[in-house]
PDB file of C-alpha atoms in Angstrom:
ATOM      1  CA  GLN A   1      38.490   7.915 -45.551  1.00 89.00           C
ATOM      2  CA  VAL A   2      37.126  10.310 -42.947  1.00 95.00           C
ATOM      3  CA  GLN A   3      39.101  13.139 -41.411  1.00 97.00           C
ATOM      4  CA  LEU A   4      38.213  15.493 -38.563  1.00 98.00           C
ATOM      5  CA  VAL A   5      40.213  18.660 -38.057  1.00 97.00           C
ATOM      6  CA  GLU A   6      39.900  20.840 -34.961  1.00 96.00           C
ATOM      7  CA  SER A   7      40.871  24.477 -34.753  1.00 95.00           C
ATOM      8  CA  GLY A   8      40.548  27.383 -32.351  1.00 97.00           C
ATOM      9  CA  GLY A   9      42.648  26.215 -29.441  1.00 95.00           C
ATOM     10  CA  GLY A  10      45.142  28.460 -27.747  1.00 97.00           C
ATOM     11  CA  MET A  11      46.032  30.202 -24.549  1.00 98.00           C
ATOM     12  CA  VAL A  12      43.643  32.403 -22.598  1.00 98.00           C
ATOM     13  CA  GLU A  13      43.464  33.903 -19.132  1.00 98.00           C
ATOM     14  CA  ALA A  14      41.021  32.629 -16.557  1.00 98.00           C
ATOM     15  CA  GLY A  15      37.578  34.066 -17.164  1.00 98.00           C
ATOM     16  CA  GLY A  16      38.146  34.294 -20.882  1.00 98.00           C
ATOM     17  CA  SER A  17      36.495  32.488 -23.785  1.00 98.00           C
ATOM     18  CA  LEU A  18      37.511  30.299 -26.674  1.00 98.00           C
ATOM     19  CA  ARG A  19      35.579  28.742 -29.520  1.00 98.00           C
ATOM     20  CA  LEU A  20      36.728  25.442 -30.924  1.00 98.00           C
ATOM     21  CA  SER A  21      35.659  24.258 -34.347  1.00 98.00           C
ATOM     22  CA  CYS A  22      35.693  20.844 -35.955  1.00 98.00           C
ATOM     23  CA  GLN A  23      35.346  20.164 -39.661  1.00 98.00           C
ATOM     24  CA  ALA A  24      34.796  16.668 -41.013  1.00 97.00           C
ATOM     25  CA  SER A  25      35.577  15.587 -44.538  1.00 96.00           C
ATOM     26  CA  GLY A  26      35.653  12.412 -46.571  1.00 95.00           C
ATOM     27  CA  ASN A  27      33.210   9.634 -47.219  1.00 89.00           C
ATOM     28  CA  ILE A  28      30.397  10.486 -44.762  1.00 91.00           C
ATOM     29  CA  TRP A  29      26.912   9.118 -45.259  1.00 90.00           C
ATOM     30  CA  ARG A  30      25.296  10.220 -42.025  1.00 94.00           C
ATOM     31  CA  ILE A  31      26.461  11.777 -38.771  1.00 96.00           C
ATOM     32  CA  LEU A  32      24.691  10.331 -35.752  1.00 96.00           C
ATOM     33  CA  ASN A  33      26.370  12.145 -32.875  1.00 97.00           C
ATOM     34  CA  MET A  34      28.924  14.853 -32.301  1.00 98.00           C
ATOM     35  CA  ALA A  35      30.951  15.115 -29.130  1.00 98.00           C
ATOM     36  CA  TRP A  36      33.861  16.930 -27.573  1.00 98.00           C
ATOM     37  CA  TYR A  37      36.303  15.247 -25.223  1.00 98.00           C
ATOM     38  CA  ARG A  38      39.239  16.618 -23.339  1.00 98.00           C
ATOM     39  CA  GLN A  39      42.258  15.183 -21.656  1.00 98.00           C
ATOM     40  CA  ALA A  40      44.288  17.020 -19.085  1.00 97.00           C
ATOM     41  CA  GLN A  41      47.841  15.960 -18.380  1.00 94.00           C
ATOM     42  CA  GLY A  42      47.880  13.010 -16.007  1.00 94.00           C
ATOM     43  CA  LYS A  43      44.114  12.601 -16.106  1.00 95.00           C
ATOM     44  CA  GLU A  44      41.701  10.351 -17.924  1.00 96.00           C
ATOM     45  CA  ARG A  45      39.984  11.555 -21.045  1.00 97.00           C
ATOM     46  CA  GLU A  46      36.475  12.846 -20.331  1.00 97.00           C
ATOM     47  CA  ARG A  47      33.523  13.733 -22.512  1.00 98.00           C
ATOM     48  CA  VAL A  48      32.527  17.360 -21.977  1.00 98.00           C
ATOM     49  CA  ALA A  49      29.711  17.796 -24.487  1.00 98.00           C
ATOM     50  CA  PHE A  50      27.496  15.575 -26.603  1.00 98.00           C
ATOM     51  CA  LEU A  51      24.984  16.319 -29.343  1.00 98.00           C
ATOM     52  CA  THR A  52      22.803  13.813 -31.164  1.00 96.00           C
ATOM     53  CA  SER A  53      21.362  14.240 -34.635  1.00 92.00           C
ATOM     54  CA  SER A  54      17.922  14.473 -33.013  1.00 93.00           C
ATOM     55  CA  GLY A  55      19.050  17.455 -30.968  1.00 93.00           C
ATOM     56  CA  HIS A  56      19.653  15.895 -27.569  1.00 97.00           C
ATOM     57  CA  ILE A  57      22.483  17.653 -25.739  1.00 98.00           C
ATOM     58  CA  SER A  58      24.355  16.736 -22.591  1.00 98.00           C
ATOM     59  CA  TYR A  59      27.300  18.262 -20.758  1.00 98.00           C
ATOM     60  CA  ALA A  60      29.720  17.174 -18.100  1.00 98.00           C
ATOM     61  CA  SER A  61      28.776  18.724 -14.790  1.00 98.00           C
ATOM     62  CA  SER A  62      32.114  20.529 -14.684  1.00 97.00           C
ATOM     63  CA  VAL A  63      31.288  22.581 -17.794  1.00 98.00           C
ATOM     64  CA  LYS A  64      27.509  22.896 -17.656  1.00 98.00           C
ATOM     65  CA  GLY A  65      26.431  26.500 -17.941  1.00 98.00           C
ATOM     66  CA  ARG A  66      29.802  27.565 -19.382  1.00 98.00           C
ATOM     67  CA  PHE A  67      30.221  25.444 -22.534  1.00 98.00           C
ATOM     68  CA  THR A  68      27.866  25.201 -25.497  1.00 98.00           C
ATOM     69  CA  ILE A  69      28.059  22.577 -28.228  1.00 98.00           C
ATOM     70  CA  LEU A  70      26.804  23.404 -31.685  1.00 98.00           C
ATOM     71  CA  GLY A  71      26.533  21.149 -34.685  1.00 97.00           C
ATOM     72  CA  ASP A  72      25.553  21.238 -38.309  1.00 96.00           C
ATOM     73  CA  THR A  73      25.349  17.783 -39.865  1.00 94.00           C
ATOM     74  CA  ALA A  74      24.833  19.190 -43.344  1.00 94.00           C
ATOM     75  CA  LYS A  75      28.037  21.213 -43.127  1.00 96.00           C
ATOM     76  CA  LYS A  76      29.738  18.422 -41.129  1.00 97.00           C
ATOM     77  CA  THR A  77      30.884  20.864 -38.479  1.00 98.00           C
ATOM     78  CA  SER A  78      30.720  21.181 -34.731  1.00 98.00           C
ATOM     79  CA  ASP A  79      31.718  24.074 -32.512  1.00 98.00           C
ATOM     80  CA  LEU A  80      32.373  24.207 -28.796  1.00 98.00           C
ATOM     81  CA  GLN A  81      31.899  27.642 -27.284  1.00 98.00           C
ATOM     82  CA  MET A  82      33.731  27.838 -23.971  1.00 98.00           C
ATOM     83  CA  ASN A  83      33.104  30.740 -21.613  1.00 98.00           C
ATOM     84  CA  ASN A  84      34.361  31.658 -18.151  1.00 98.00           C
ATOM     85  CA  LEU A  85      37.322  29.348 -18.562  1.00 98.00           C
ATOM     86  CA  THR A  86      39.316  28.205 -15.541  1.00 98.00           C
ATOM     87  CA  PRO A  87      42.768  26.609 -15.293  1.00 97.00           C
ATOM     88  CA  GLU A  88      40.986  23.284 -14.715  1.00 97.00           C
ATOM     89  CA  ASP A  89      39.758  23.474 -18.319  1.00 98.00           C
ATOM     90  CA  THR A  90      43.316  23.179 -19.597  1.00 98.00           C
ATOM     91  CA  GLY A  91      43.906  20.154 -21.781  1.00 98.00           C
ATOM     92  CA  VAL A  92      43.785  18.725 -25.268  1.00 98.00           C
ATOM     93  CA  TYR A  93      40.314  18.894 -26.770  1.00 98.00           C
ATOM     94  CA  TYR A  94      39.110  16.367 -29.327  1.00 98.00           C
ATOM     95  CA  CYS A  95      36.011  16.314 -31.486  1.00 98.00           C
ATOM     96  CA  VAL A  96      34.436  12.935 -32.132  1.00 98.00           C
ATOM     97  CA  PHE A  97      31.779  12.149 -34.710  1.00 98.00           C
ATOM     98  CA  THR A  98      29.804   8.912 -34.657  1.00 97.00           C
ATOM     99  CA  LEU A  99      29.130   7.978 -38.256  1.00 95.00           C
ATOM    100  CA  ASP A 100      26.479   5.724 -39.721  1.00 91.00           C
ATOM    101  CA  HIS A 101      27.949   3.678 -42.572  1.00 87.00           C
ATOM    102  CA  GLU A 102      24.604   1.917 -43.226  1.00 86.00           C
ATOM    103  CA  VAL A 103      25.817  -1.460 -42.021  1.00 87.00           C
ATOM    104  CA  TYR A 104      27.876  -0.333 -39.047  1.00 89.00           C
ATOM    105  CA  TYR A 105      28.590   2.666 -36.855  1.00 92.00           C
ATOM    106  CA  ASP A 106      31.958   3.909 -35.735  1.00 94.00           C
ATOM    107  CA  ASP A 107      33.635   6.856 -34.049  1.00 96.00           C
ATOM    108  CA  HIS A 108      36.108   9.159 -35.729  1.00 97.00           C
ATOM    109  CA  TRP A 109      38.439  11.388 -33.747  1.00 98.00           C
ATOM    110  CA  GLY A 110      40.193  14.584 -34.595  1.00 97.00           C
ATOM    111  CA  GLN A 111      43.861  15.095 -33.846  1.00 97.00           C
ATOM    112  CA  GLY A 112      43.165  17.354 -30.878  1.00 97.00           C
ATOM    113  CA  THR A 113      43.765  21.007 -30.133  1.00 97.00           C
ATOM    114  CA  GLN A 114      45.477  22.372 -27.033  1.00 98.00           C
ATOM    115  CA  VAL A 115      43.630  24.720 -24.701  1.00 98.00           C
ATOM    116  CA  THR A 116      45.637  26.382 -21.954  1.00 98.00           C
ATOM    117  CA  VAL A 117      44.005  28.583 -19.339  1.00 98.00           C
ATOM    118  CA  SER A 118      46.306  30.638 -17.153  1.00 97.00           C
ATOM    119  CA  SER A 119      45.382  31.858 -13.688  1.00 93.00           C
TER     120      SER A 119
END
């Protein structure tokens, strides 16, 4: 069984920074991709950052230049450094790892961590 646990959420004023961390545990053979999603109240969930095992990185346009995704497949961790936060960044943030189980791939989600940015 695979488990992902996020940490680092909280409340911050606009212009501030937060660093989210995600630790995976359990039966993991290979991590293909790491990603961070967020969901604001009343809005659809969106992917904000994506990192492949080959090093390809992509960001949502709304966070590009402010957020940085980091990943270490050996340690089974991913961080999301968030700078110059705005109230529009408020939401629940989830880490998602795509795992290779040799015969199939699947996505595993963390439980989410709340980020609140006050104006």
